[in-house]
């Protein structure tokens, strides 16, 4: 990886928002103090999570949040992205927790940035059809109103959904995540209903007086495996599924060619008007590019994910690159490519961007690999700013090691190490590096 590691990271504009991210199911624990979510059901099924673990305790953030807020304050971040657990909000006293957390953050001078859905759908809603049912979008808007009414006097920046693409693909098409459905292309209604939920949530937040709203969509450049027509076609299709299907309804108010016809409902144009309700900024979670070719007739594996042979594409290795412990290639300059690509594709329609997640999984307290990853990606981000892309903020995934979904506790993404036996938190070398970088930024 070509980096200028060692030189200071270039200066970002004044007012640039620096933060770190987490999500409720991955850190909170205290599963007995809330309704069950699809992830509780999923993790209870043998074989679903690689190390057989559950998030019943996780980092016990529910009880240890003052210590975690102190770590945020020590890091010197301006903002903290967390998620509000819908099953907890549905449970007696559940919202009180987010009230306390919000107060603690405000007292520490860290801006709270809640995400209103990060994959932990209440089981009661899943039993009623989950995201395959249009009604779930309306229920989500109700949930958003309840949270906004309670926290809106102190929370000024909101995120509707986290990665509807991954939740559709991993949770409903491939069955690798909760709720574990394996519907392949019959999962498309899940995409539409989440996008509709996003638009309804923007409206509900506006009605509650909010004026700083975004979504956190996962995106990455798609690189064709070769210049052969079959590879180009497969890569183009993958780009539609991961990038355009989730960006274009929100940014342009339209589905990519041919996709609208596949969506459920009587009036897709009317739904698209809701989905395109203007956002104040557009959040991007970026980890790595994907190299894609024509189907090769075999099952394949990508970063721990099993891809069946019947998909109309296959994921190929990006050669010559270091990989993280997760097997994801480290390609910082693809972040510049992604951002300039979005600007070129969507022009004036593209809202200001916030990087709502970026990070890597590595073992160890002296995590020089993570420092190199973050260093390279911050330089790549700065290059995109210099090229004229309007980026307003950057959040590291994650504040601390946590429950990494189907991988269990085996993947460590934190700036802070968590000992899952004692629950002791220990800042890693990357925590100190990020703190010093923020100090240099002033
Ligand atoms: C993203 C998820 C986040 C975390 C990181 C590693 O796809 O939004 O919860 O699992 O990947």
CSV table of C-alpha atoms and ligand atoms in Angstrom, one decimal:
chain,number,residue,atom,x,y,z
A,1,UNK,CA,0.0,0.0,0.0
A,2,UNK,CA,1.5,3.3,-1.0
A,3,UNK,CA,1.0,5.7,1.9
A,4,UNK,CA,2.8,8.7,3.3
A,5,UNK,CA,2.4,7.2,6.8
A,6,UNK,CA,4.4,9.2,9.2
A,7,UNK,CA,3.7,12.5,7.6
A,8,UNK,CA,0.8,14.3,9.3
A,9,UNK,CA,-2.6,13.7,7.7
A,10,UNK,CA,-3.5,16.8,5.6
A,11,UNK,CA,-5.8,19.4,7.2
A,12,UNK,CA,-9.5,18.8,6.7
A,13,UNK,CA,-11.8,21.9,6.4
A,14,UNK,CA,-13.0,23.7,9.5
A,15,UNK,CA,-16.2,22.2,10.8
A,16,UNK,CA,-15.5,18.7,9.4
A,17,UNK,CA,-17.2,16.2,11.6
A,18,UNK,CA,-15.1,13.5,13.1
A,19,UNK,CA,-16.7,10.5,14.8
A,20,UNK,CA,-16.8,6.8,15.6
A,21,UNK,CA,-19.7,4.4,15.0
A,22,UNK,CA,-21.3,1.4,16.8
A,23,UNK,CA,-24.7,-0.3,16.7
A,24,UNK,CA,-27.1,-1.3,19.4
A,25,UNK,CA,-27.2,-5.1,18.9
A,26,UNK,CA,-23.4,-5.3,18.5
A,27,UNK,CA,-22.5,-3.6,21.8
A,28,UNK,CA,-25.4,-3.1,24.2
A,29,UNK,CA,-26.1,-6.6,25.7
A,30,UNK,CA,-28.8,-6.4,28.4
A,31,UNK,CA,-31.0,-8.6,26.1
A,32,UNK,CA,-33.3,-9.3,29.1
A,33,UNK,CA,-34.2,-5.6,29.2
A,34,UNK,CA,-35.9,-5.6,25.8
A,35,UNK,CA,-38.1,-7.4,23.4
A,36,UNK,CA,-36.4,-10.0,21.2
A,37,UNK,CA,-35.1,-9.1,17.8
A,38,UNK,CA,-34.5,-11.2,14.7
A,39,UNK,CA,-30.9,-11.4,15.7
A,40,UNK,CA,-31.7,-13.1,19.0
A,41,UNK,CA,-33.7,-15.7,17.1
A,42,UNK,CA,-31.0,-16.1,14.5
A,43,UNK,CA,-28.1,-16.5,16.9
A,44,UNK,CA,-30.0,-19.1,18.9
A,45,UNK,CA,-30.1,-21.4,15.9
A,46,UNK,CA,-27.0,-23.7,15.8
A,47,UNK,CA,-24.6,-23.0,13.0
A,48,UNK,CA,-25.7,-19.5,12.2
A,49,UNK,CA,-22.9,-17.7,14.0
A,50,UNK,CA,-19.4,-19.0,13.4
A,51,UNK,CA,-18.2,-19.1,17.0
A,52,UNK,CA,-21.7,-20.0,18.3
A,53,UNK,CA,-21.9,-16.8,20.3
A,54,UNK,CA,-24.8,-14.4,20.9
A,55,UNK,CA,-25.0,-10.7,21.7
A,56,UNK,CA,-26.9,-11.3,25.0
A,57,UNK,CA,-24.0,-9.5,26.9
A,58,UNK,CA,-21.8,-8.2,24.0
A,59,UNK,CA,-19.8,-5.3,25.4
A,60,UNK,CA,-22.4,-4.7,28.1
A,61,UNK,CA,-22.5,-1.1,26.9
A,62,UNK,CA,-26.1,-0.8,28.4
A,63,UNK,CA,-24.5,-0.8,31.8
A,64,UNK,CA,-21.1,0.6,31.0
A,65,UNK,CA,-22.1,3.5,28.8
A,66,UNK,CA,-20.5,6.1,31.1
A,67,UNK,CA,-17.1,4.5,30.7
A,68,UNK,CA,-17.6,4.3,26.9
A,69,UNK,CA,-18.6,8.0,26.7
A,70,UNK,CA,-15.5,8.8,28.7
A,71,UNK,CA,-13.5,6.9,26.0
A,72,UNK,CA,-15.2,9.0,23.3
A,73,UNK,CA,-14.4,12.2,25.2
A,74,UNK,CA,-10.7,11.0,25.6
A,75,UNK,CA,-10.5,10.3,21.9
A,76,UNK,CA,-11.7,13.9,21.2
A,77,UNK,CA,-14.3,13.0,18.6
A,78,UNK,CA,-17.0,15.6,17.8
A,79,UNK,CA,-19.7,13.0,17.3
A,80,UNK,CA,-20.8,9.5,18.1
A,81,UNK,CA,-22.9,7.4,15.8
A,82,UNK,CA,-24.8,4.7,17.7
A,83,UNK,CA,-28.1,3.0,16.9
A,84,UNK,CA,-31.4,3.0,18.7
A,85,UNK,CA,-32.7,-0.6,19.2
A,86,UNK,CA,-36.3,-0.8,18.0
A,87,UNK,CA,-37.0,-3.8,20.3
A,88,UNK,CA,-35.7,-1.8,23.3
A,89,UNK,CA,-37.8,1.2,22.5
A,90,UNK,CA,-40.8,-1.1,22.4
A,91,UNK,CA,-40.0,-2.3,25.9
A,92,UNK,CA,-40.9,-0.6,29.2
A,93,UNK,CA,-38.2,1.9,30.1
A,94,UNK,CA,-36.3,1.2,26.9
A,95,UNK,CA,-36.2,4.8,25.7
A,96,UNK,CA,-34.9,5.8,29.1
A,97,UNK,CA,-31.5,4.2,28.2
A,98,UNK,CA,-31.1,6.4,25.1
A,99,UNK,CA,-32.2,9.4,27.2
A,100,UNK,CA,-29.4,8.7,29.7
A,101,UNK,CA,-26.9,8.0,26.9
A,102,UNK,CA,-27.8,11.3,25.1
A,103,UNK,CA,-27.4,13.3,28.3
A,104,UNK,CA,-24.1,11.7,29.0
A,105,UNK,CA,-22.8,12.5,25.5
A,106,UNK,CA,-24.0,16.0,25.6
A,107,UNK,CA,-22.4,16.5,29.0
A,108,UNK,CA,-19.1,15.2,27.5
A,109,UNK,CA,-19.4,17.5,24.5
A,110,UNK,CA,-19.9,14.7,22.0
A,111,UNK,CA,-22.7,15.1,19.5
A,112,UNK,CA,-25.2,12.2,19.5
A,113,UNK,CA,-25.9,10.8,16.1
A,114,UNK,CA,-28.5,8.0,16.3
A,115,UNK,CA,-29.3,5.5,13.6
A,116,UNK,CA,-32.9,4.5,13.8
A,117,UNK,CA,-32.6,1.0,12.4
A,118,UNK,CA,-29.4,-1.1,12.3
A,119,UNK,CA,-30.8,-4.6,11.4
A,120,UNK,CA,-32.4,-5.6,14.8
A,121,UNK,CA,-36.1,-5.8,13.8
A,122,UNK,CA,-38.4,-6.7,16.7
A,123,UNK,CA,-39.5,-10.4,16.4
A,124,UNK,CA,-43.2,-9.3,16.6
A,125,UNK,CA,-42.7,-7.4,13.3
A,126,UNK,CA,-40.8,-10.2,11.7
A,127,UNK,CA,-43.6,-12.6,12.5
A,128,UNK,CA,-46.0,-10.2,10.8
A,129,UNK,CA,-43.9,-10.4,7.6
A,130,UNK,CA,-40.9,-8.2,8.4
A,131,UNK,CA,-39.4,-6.2,5.6
A,132,UNK,CA,-41.3,-8.3,3.0
A,133,UNK,CA,-44.4,-6.5,4.2
A,134,UNK,CA,-45.1,-2.9,3.2
A,135,UNK,CA,-46.7,-2.2,6.6
A,136,UNK,CA,-43.2,-2.5,8.3
A,137,UNK,CA,-42.3,0.8,6.7
A,138,UNK,CA,-45.2,2.5,8.3
A,139,UNK,CA,-44.4,0.9,11.6
A,140,UNK,CA,-40.9,2.2,11.3
A,141,UNK,CA,-42.2,5.8,10.8
A,142,UNK,CA,-44.1,5.4,14.1
A,143,UNK,CA,-41.0,4.2,15.8
A,144,UNK,CA,-39.0,7.2,14.5
A,145,UNK,CA,-41.7,9.6,15.7
A,146,UNK,CA,-41.6,8.1,19.2
A,147,UNK,CA,-37.7,8.4,19.4
A,148,UNK,CA,-37.7,11.9,17.9
A,149,UNK,CA,-40.2,13.1,20.3
A,150,UNK,CA,-38.2,11.9,23.2
A,151,UNK,CA,-34.6,12.8,22.1
A,152,UNK,CA,-35.3,15.6,19.6
A,153,UNK,CA,-34.6,18.4,22.2
A,154,UNK,CA,-30.9,17.2,22.3
A,155,UNK,CA,-30.3,15.2,19.2
A,156,UNK,CA,-29.7,17.4,16.1
A,157,UNK,CA,-28.3,14.9,13.6
A,158,UNK,CA,-30.2,11.7,12.6
A,159,UNK,CA,-29.6,8.6,10.4
A,160,UNK,CA,-32.6,6.7,9.2
A,161,UNK,CA,-31.3,3.3,8.2
A,162,UNK,CA,-28.0,1.4,8.1
A,163,UNK,CA,-27.1,-0.4,4.9
A,164,UNK,CA,-30.4,-1.6,3.5
A,165,UNK,CA,-28.3,-3.2,0.8
A,166,UNK,CA,-26.5,-5.6,3.2
A,167,UNK,CA,-29.7,-6.2,5.1
A,168,UNK,CA,-31.4,-7.2,1.9
A,169,UNK,CA,-28.6,-9.2,0.5
A,170,UNK,CA,-27.2,-11.0,3.6
A,171,UNK,CA,-30.3,-11.2,5.6
A,172,UNK,CA,-33.0,-12.0,3.0
A,173,UNK,CA,-31.3,-13.1,-0.3
A,174,UNK,CA,-28.4,-15.3,1.0
A,175,UNK,CA,-29.6,-16.1,4.5
A,176,UNK,CA,-26.2,-15.3,6.1
A,177,UNK,CA,-27.6,-12.8,8.5
A,178,UNK,CA,-30.9,-12.5,10.4
A,179,UNK,CA,-33.6,-13.1,9.7
A,180,UNK,CA,-31.9,-15.9,7.7
A,181,UNK,CA,-34.1,-15.9,4.6
A,182,UNK,CA,-32.7,-17.3,1.4
A,183,UNK,CA,-34.9,-15.8,-1.2
A,184,UNK,CA,-32.3,-14.7,-3.8
A,185,UNK,CA,-34.0,-12.2,-6.1
A,186,UNK,CA,-37.3,-12.7,-4.4
A,187,UNK,CA,-35.7,-10.5,-1.7
A,188,UNK,CA,-36.1,-7.4,-3.8
A,189,UNK,CA,-39.3,-6.2,-1.9
A,190,UNK,CA,-37.1,-6.0,1.2
A,191,UNK,CA,-35.1,-3.3,-0.6
A,192,UNK,CA,-38.1,-1.4,-1.6
A,193,UNK,CA,-39.8,-1.5,1.8
A,194,UNK,CA,-36.6,-0.3,3.5
A,195,UNK,CA,-36.2,2.5,1.1
A,196,UNK,CA,-39.9,3.5,1.6
A,197,UNK,CA,-39.2,3.3,5.4
A,198,UNK,CA,-36.3,5.7,4.9
A,199,UNK,CA,-38.5,8.2,3.1
A,200,UNK,CA,-41.3,8.0,5.6
A,201,UNK,CA,-38.7,8.4,8.4
A,202,UNK,CA,-37.4,11.6,6.8
A,203,UNK,CA,-40.9,12.9,6.8
A,204,UNK,CA,-41.5,11.9,10.4
A,205,UNK,CA,-38.2,13.5,11.5
A,206,UNK,CA,-39.1,16.7,9.7
A,207,UNK,CA,-42.5,16.7,11.3
A,208,UNK,CA,-40.7,16.5,14.6
A,209,UNK,CA,-38.6,19.5,13.7
A,210,UNK,CA,-35.3,17.8,12.7
A,211,UNK,CA,-33.2,19.4,10.0
A,212,UNK,CA,-30.0,17.4,9.7
A,213,UNK,CA,-30.9,14.0,8.3
A,214,UNK,CA,-29.1,11.3,6.3
A,215,UNK,CA,-29.0,7.6,5.5
A,216,UNK,CA,-26.0,5.2,5.9
A,217,UNK,CA,-25.7,3.2,2.6
A,218,UNK,CA,-22.9,0.8,1.9
A,219,UNK,CA,-21.1,1.4,-1.3
A,220,UNK,CA,-17.8,0.4,-3.1
A,221,UNK,CA,-16.4,0.6,-6.6
A,222,UNK,CA,-17.1,-2.5,-8.6
A,223,UNK,CA,-14.1,-3.6,-10.8
A,224,UNK,CA,-14.8,-5.9,-13.7
A,225,UNK,CA,-12.6,-9.0,-13.7
A,226,UNK,CA,-11.6,-8.3,-17.3
A,227,UNK,CA,-12.6,-6.3,-20.4
A,228,UNK,CA,-14.6,-9.3,-21.7
A,229,UNK,CA,-18.3,-8.5,-22.4
A,230,UNK,CA,-19.5,-11.2,-20.0
A,231,UNK,CA,-17.4,-9.8,-17.1
A,232,UNK,CA,-18.4,-6.2,-17.9
A,233,UNK,CA,-22.0,-7.2,-17.9
A,234,UNK,CA,-21.8,-9.1,-14.6
A,235,UNK,CA,-19.9,-6.2,-13.0
A,236,UNK,CA,-22.4,-3.7,-14.2
A,237,UNK,CA,-25.2,-5.8,-12.7
A,238,UNK,CA,-23.4,-6.1,-9.4
A,239,UNK,CA,-22.9,-2.3,-9.4
A,240,UNK,CA,-26.7,-1.9,-9.8
A,241,UNK,CA,-27.4,-4.2,-6.9
A,242,UNK,CA,-24.9,-2.8,-4.4
A,243,UNK,CA,-24.7,0.8,-5.4
A,244,UNK,CA,-27.3,2.2,-7.8
A,245,UNK,CA,-30.4,0.3,-6.5
A,246,UNK,CA,-30.0,2.0,-3.1
A,247,UNK,CA,-28.5,5.4,-4.2
A,248,UNK,CA,-30.6,6.3,-7.1
A,249,UNK,CA,-34.1,6.2,-5.5
A,250,UNK,CA,-32.8,8.4,-2.7
A,251,UNK,CA,-30.7,10.8,-4.8
A,252,UNK,CA,-32.6,10.9,-8.1
A,253,UNK,CA,-36.0,9.6,-7.2
A,254,UNK,CA,-35.7,6.7,-9.7
A,255,UNK,CA,-34.7,3.1,-9.8
A,256,UNK,CA,-32.0,2.0,-12.2
A,257,UNK,CA,-33.3,0.7,-15.6
A,258,UNK,CA,-35.5,-2.4,-15.3
A,259,UNK,CA,-35.5,-2.5,-11.4
A,260,UNK,CA,-38.6,-0.5,-10.7
A,261,UNK,CA,-40.7,-3.1,-12.6
A,262,UNK,CA,-39.5,-5.7,-10.2
A,263,UNK,CA,-40.6,-3.8,-7.1
A,264,UNK,CA,-43.8,-4.5,-5.2
A,265,UNK,CA,-46.8,-2.1,-4.8
A,266,UNK,CA,-49.4,-0.5,-7.0
A,267,UNK,CA,-47.8,2.9,-7.4
A,268,UNK,CA,-44.0,2.9,-7.6
A,269,UNK,CA,-43.7,6.5,-8.8
A,270,UNK,CA,-45.6,7.6,-5.7
A,271,UNK,CA,-43.4,5.6,-3.5
A,272,UNK,CA,-40.3,7.0,-5.2
A,273,UNK,CA,-41.5,10.5,-4.3
A,274,UNK,CA,-41.5,9.5,-0.7
A,275,UNK,CA,-38.1,7.7,-1.0
A,276,UNK,CA,-36.6,10.9,-2.6
A,277,UNK,CA,-37.7,13.1,0.2
A,278,UNK,CA,-34.7,15.4,0.4
A,279,UNK,CA,-31.9,14.5,2.8
A,280,UNK,CA,-29.4,17.0,4.2
A,281,UNK,CA,-26.5,14.7,3.5
A,282,UNK,CA,-25.8,11.2,2.2
A,283,UNK,CA,-23.9,8.7,4.4
A,284,UNK,CA,-21.6,6.2,2.8
A,285,UNK,CA,-20.1,3.1,4.6
A,286,UNK,CA,-17.0,2.1,2.7
A,287,UNK,CA,-14.7,-0.9,3.3
A,288,UNK,CA,-13.3,-2.2,0.1
A,289,UNK,CA,-13.9,-2.5,-3.7
A,290,UNK,CA,-15.2,-5.7,-5.3
A,291,UNK,CA,-13.8,-7.4,-8.3
A,292,UNK,CA,-16.6,-9.1,-10.2
A,293,UNK,CA,-16.8,-11.4,-13.2
A,294,UNK,CA,-19.3,-13.5,-15.1
A,295,UNK,CA,-20.7,-16.6,-13.1
A,296,UNK,CA,-18.2,-19.4,-13.2
A,297,UNK,CA,-20.6,-22.2,-12.4
A,298,UNK,CA,-19.2,-22.8,-8.9
A,299,UNK,CA,-20.1,-21.6,-5.3
A,300,UNK,CA,-17.6,-19.1,-4.1
A,301,UNK,CA,-16.6,-17.4,-0.9
A,302,UNK,CA,-16.0,-13.8,-0.3
A,303,UNK,CA,-14.9,-12.4,3.0
A,304,UNK,CA,-16.5,-15.2,4.9
A,305,UNK,CA,-19.7,-15.0,2.8
A,306,UNK,CA,-20.9,-18.0,0.8
A,307,UNK,CA,-22.0,-17.0,-2.7
A,308,UNK,CA,-24.1,-19.6,-4.6
A,309,UNK,CA,-23.3,-20.6,-8.2
A,310,UNK,CA,-26.7,-19.5,-9.4
A,311,UNK,CA,-26.0,-15.8,-9.0
A,312,UNK,CA,-25.5,-13.9,-12.2
A,313,UNK,CA,-22.0,-12.8,-11.1
A,314,UNK,CA,-19.0,-14.2,-9.2
A,315,UNK,CA,-16.7,-12.3,-6.9
A,316,UNK,CA,-13.0,-12.6,-7.7
A,317,UNK,CA,-10.0,-12.0,-5.7
A,318,UNK,CA,-8.3,-8.6,-5.9
A,319,UNK,CA,-4.7,-9.7,-6.3
A,320,UNK,CA,-1.6,-8.1,-4.9
A,321,UNK,CA,-3.2,-6.4,-2.0
A,322,UNK,CA,-2.9,-6.8,1.7
A,323,UNK,CA,-6.1,-8.1,3.3
A,324,UNK,CA,-7.6,-7.6,6.7
A,325,UNK,CA,-8.3,-10.5,9.1
A,326,UNK,CA,-11.7,-10.6,7.5
A,327,UNK,CA,-10.1,-11.2,4.1
A,328,UNK,CA,-11.2,-7.8,2.8
A,329,UNK,CA,-8.6,-6.2,0.5
A,330,UNK,CA,-7.1,-2.9,1.6
A,331,UNK,CA,-7.5,-0.4,-1.2
A,332,UNK,CA,-7.5,3.2,0.1
A,333,UNK,CA,-7.5,4.8,-3.3
A,334,UNK,CA,-10.8,3.1,-4.1
A,335,UNK,CA,-12.4,5.5,-1.6
A,336,UNK,CA,-11.3,8.4,-3.8
A,337,UNK,CA,-12.6,6.6,-6.8
A,338,UNK,CA,-15.9,5.9,-5.2
A,339,UNK,CA,-16.5,9.5,-4.1
A,340,UNK,CA,-15.4,11.1,-7.4
A,341,UNK,CA,-17.5,8.5,-9.2
A,342,UNK,CA,-20.6,9.5,-7.2
A,343,UNK,CA,-19.9,13.1,-7.9
A,344,UNK,CA,-19.5,12.4,-11.6
A,345,UNK,CA,-22.6,10.2,-11.8
A,346,UNK,CA,-25.0,12.4,-9.8
A,347,UNK,CA,-23.6,15.9,-10.2
A,348,UNK,CA,-25.6,18.6,-8.6
A,349,UNK,CA,-28.2,16.1,-7.3
A,350,UNK,CA,-25.6,14.6,-4.9
A,351,UNK,CA,-26.1,15.9,-1.4
A,352,UNK,CA,-23.0,16.6,0.8
A,353,UNK,CA,-21.4,13.2,1.8
A,354,UNK,CA,-20.5,11.9,5.3
A,355,UNK,CA,-18.5,8.7,5.6
A,356,UNK,CA,-20.6,7.0,8.2
A,357,UNK,CA,-18.4,3.9,8.5
A,358,UNK,CA,-14.8,2.9,7.5
A,359,UNK,CA,-12.5,0.5,9.3
A,360,UNK,CA,-11.0,-2.9,9.4
A,361,UNK,CA,-10.6,-6.0,11.5
A,362,UNK,CA,-7.3,-6.9,13.0
A,363,UNK,CA,-6.2,-8.6,16.1
A,364,UNK,CA,-3.9,-7.1,18.7
A,365,UNK,CA,-3.4,-4.1,20.9
A,366,UNK,CA,-0.5,-2.7,18.9
A,367,UNK,CA,-2.6,-2.5,15.8
A,368,UNK,CA,-0.2,-0.9,13.3
A,369,UNK,CA,-2.2,-2.5,10.4
A,370,UNK,CA,-5.3,-0.6,11.5
A,371,UNK,CA,-3.3,2.6,11.8
A,372,UNK,CA,-2.0,2.1,8.2
A,373,UNK,CA,-5.5,1.4,7.0
A,374,UNK,CA,-7.0,4.5,8.6
A,375,UNK,CA,-4.0,6.6,7.5
A,376,UNK,CA,-4.4,5.5,3.9
A,377,UNK,CA,-8.1,6.0,3.8
A,378,UNK,CA,-8.0,9.5,5.4
A,379,UNK,CA,-5.4,10.6,2.8
A,380,UNK,CA,-7.7,9.1,0.0
A,381,UNK,CA,-10.6,11.0,1.5
A,382,UNK,CA,-8.6,14.2,1.5
A,383,UNK,CA,-7.8,13.6,-2.1
A,384,UNK,CA,-11.5,13.4,-2.9
A,385,UNK,CA,-12.1,16.7,-1.1
A,386,UNK,CA,-9.3,18.3,-3.1
A,387,UNK,CA,-10.9,17.0,-6.3
A,388,UNK,CA,-14.0,18.9,-5.3
A,389,UNK,CA,-16.2,16.3,-3.6
A,390,UNK,CA,-18.2,17.8,-0.8
A,391,UNK,CA,-17.5,15.6,2.2
A,392,UNK,CA,-18.5,16.8,5.6
A,393,UNK,CA,-17.6,14.1,8.0
A,394,UNK,CA,-15.9,10.8,8.7
A,395,UNK,CA,-16.8,8.1,11.3
A,396,UNK,CA,-14.5,5.1,12.1
A,397,UNK,CA,-16.1,1.7,12.5
A,398,UNK,CA,-15.8,1.1,15.4
A,399,UNK,CA,-15.2,2.7,18.8
A,400,UNK,CA,-14.7,-0.8,20.3
A,401,UNK,CA,-14.5,-4.5,19.4
A,402,UNK,CA,-18.0,-5.9,19.3
A,403,UNK,CA,-20.3,-8.7,18.1
A,404,UNK,CA,-19.6,-8.9,14.4
A,405,UNK,CA,-22.9,-10.5,13.3
A,406,UNK,CA,-22.4,-14.0,11.7
A,407,UNK,CA,-18.7,-13.8,12.6
A,408,UNK,CA,-19.4,-13.5,16.3
A,409,UNK,CA,-16.6,-12.1,18.4
A,410,UNK,CA,-13.9,-13.3,16.0
A,411,UNK,CA,-13.5,-10.0,14.1
A,412,UNK,CA,-12.2,-7.1,16.0
A,413,UNK,CA,-12.9,-3.7,14.4
A,414,UNK,CA,-12.4,-1.5,17.5
A,415,UNK,CA,-10.1,1.4,18.4
A,416,UNK,CA,-10.6,0.0,21.9
A,417,UNK,CA,-10.0,-3.6,22.8
A,418,UNK,CA,-12.7,-5.4,24.7
A,419,UNK,CA,-11.9,-8.5,26.8
A,420,UNK,CA,-15.1,-10.5,26.5
A,421,UNK,CA,-14.4,-12.3,29.8
A,422,UNK,CA,-13.9,-9.3,32.1
A,423,UNK,CA,-15.5,-6.7,29.8
A,424,UNK,CA,-12.4,-4.6,30.4
A,425,UNK,CA,-11.8,-1.9,27.8
A,426,UNK,CA,-8.2,-1.1,26.7
A,427,UNK,CA,-7.4,1.6,24.1
A,428,UNK,CA,-5.3,0.2,21.2
A,429,UNK,CA,-2.4,1.9,19.5
A,430,UNK,CA,-5.0,3.1,16.9
A,431,UNK,CA,-7.0,4.9,19.5
A,432,UNK,CA,-4.0,6.9,20.5
A,433,UNK,CA,-3.1,7.5,16.8
A,434,UNK,CA,-6.6,8.7,16.0
A,435,UNK,CA,-6.7,11.0,19.1
A,436,UNK,CA,-3.4,12.6,18.1
A,437,UNK,CA,-4.6,13.0,14.5
A,438,UNK,CA,-7.7,14.8,15.8
A,439,UNK,CA,-5.5,17.0,18.0
A,440,UNK,CA,-3.4,17.9,15.0
A,441,UNK,CA,-6.5,18.8,13.1
A,442,UNK,CA,-7.3,21.2,15.9
B,1,LIG,C1,-21.1,-2.9,8.2
B,1,LIG,C2,-22.1,-2.9,9.3
B,1,LIG,C3,-21.5,-2.8,10.7
B,1,LIG,C4,-20.3,-3.6,10.9
B,1,LIG,C5,-19.3,-3.4,9.8
B,1,LIG,C6,-18.0,-4.2,9.9
B,1,LIG,O1,-21.6,-3.6,7.1
B,1,LIG,O2,-23.0,-1.8,9.1
B,1,LIG,O3,-22.5,-3.1,11.6
B,1,LIG,O4,-20.7,-4.9,10.9
B,1,LIG,O5,-19.9,-3.7,8.5
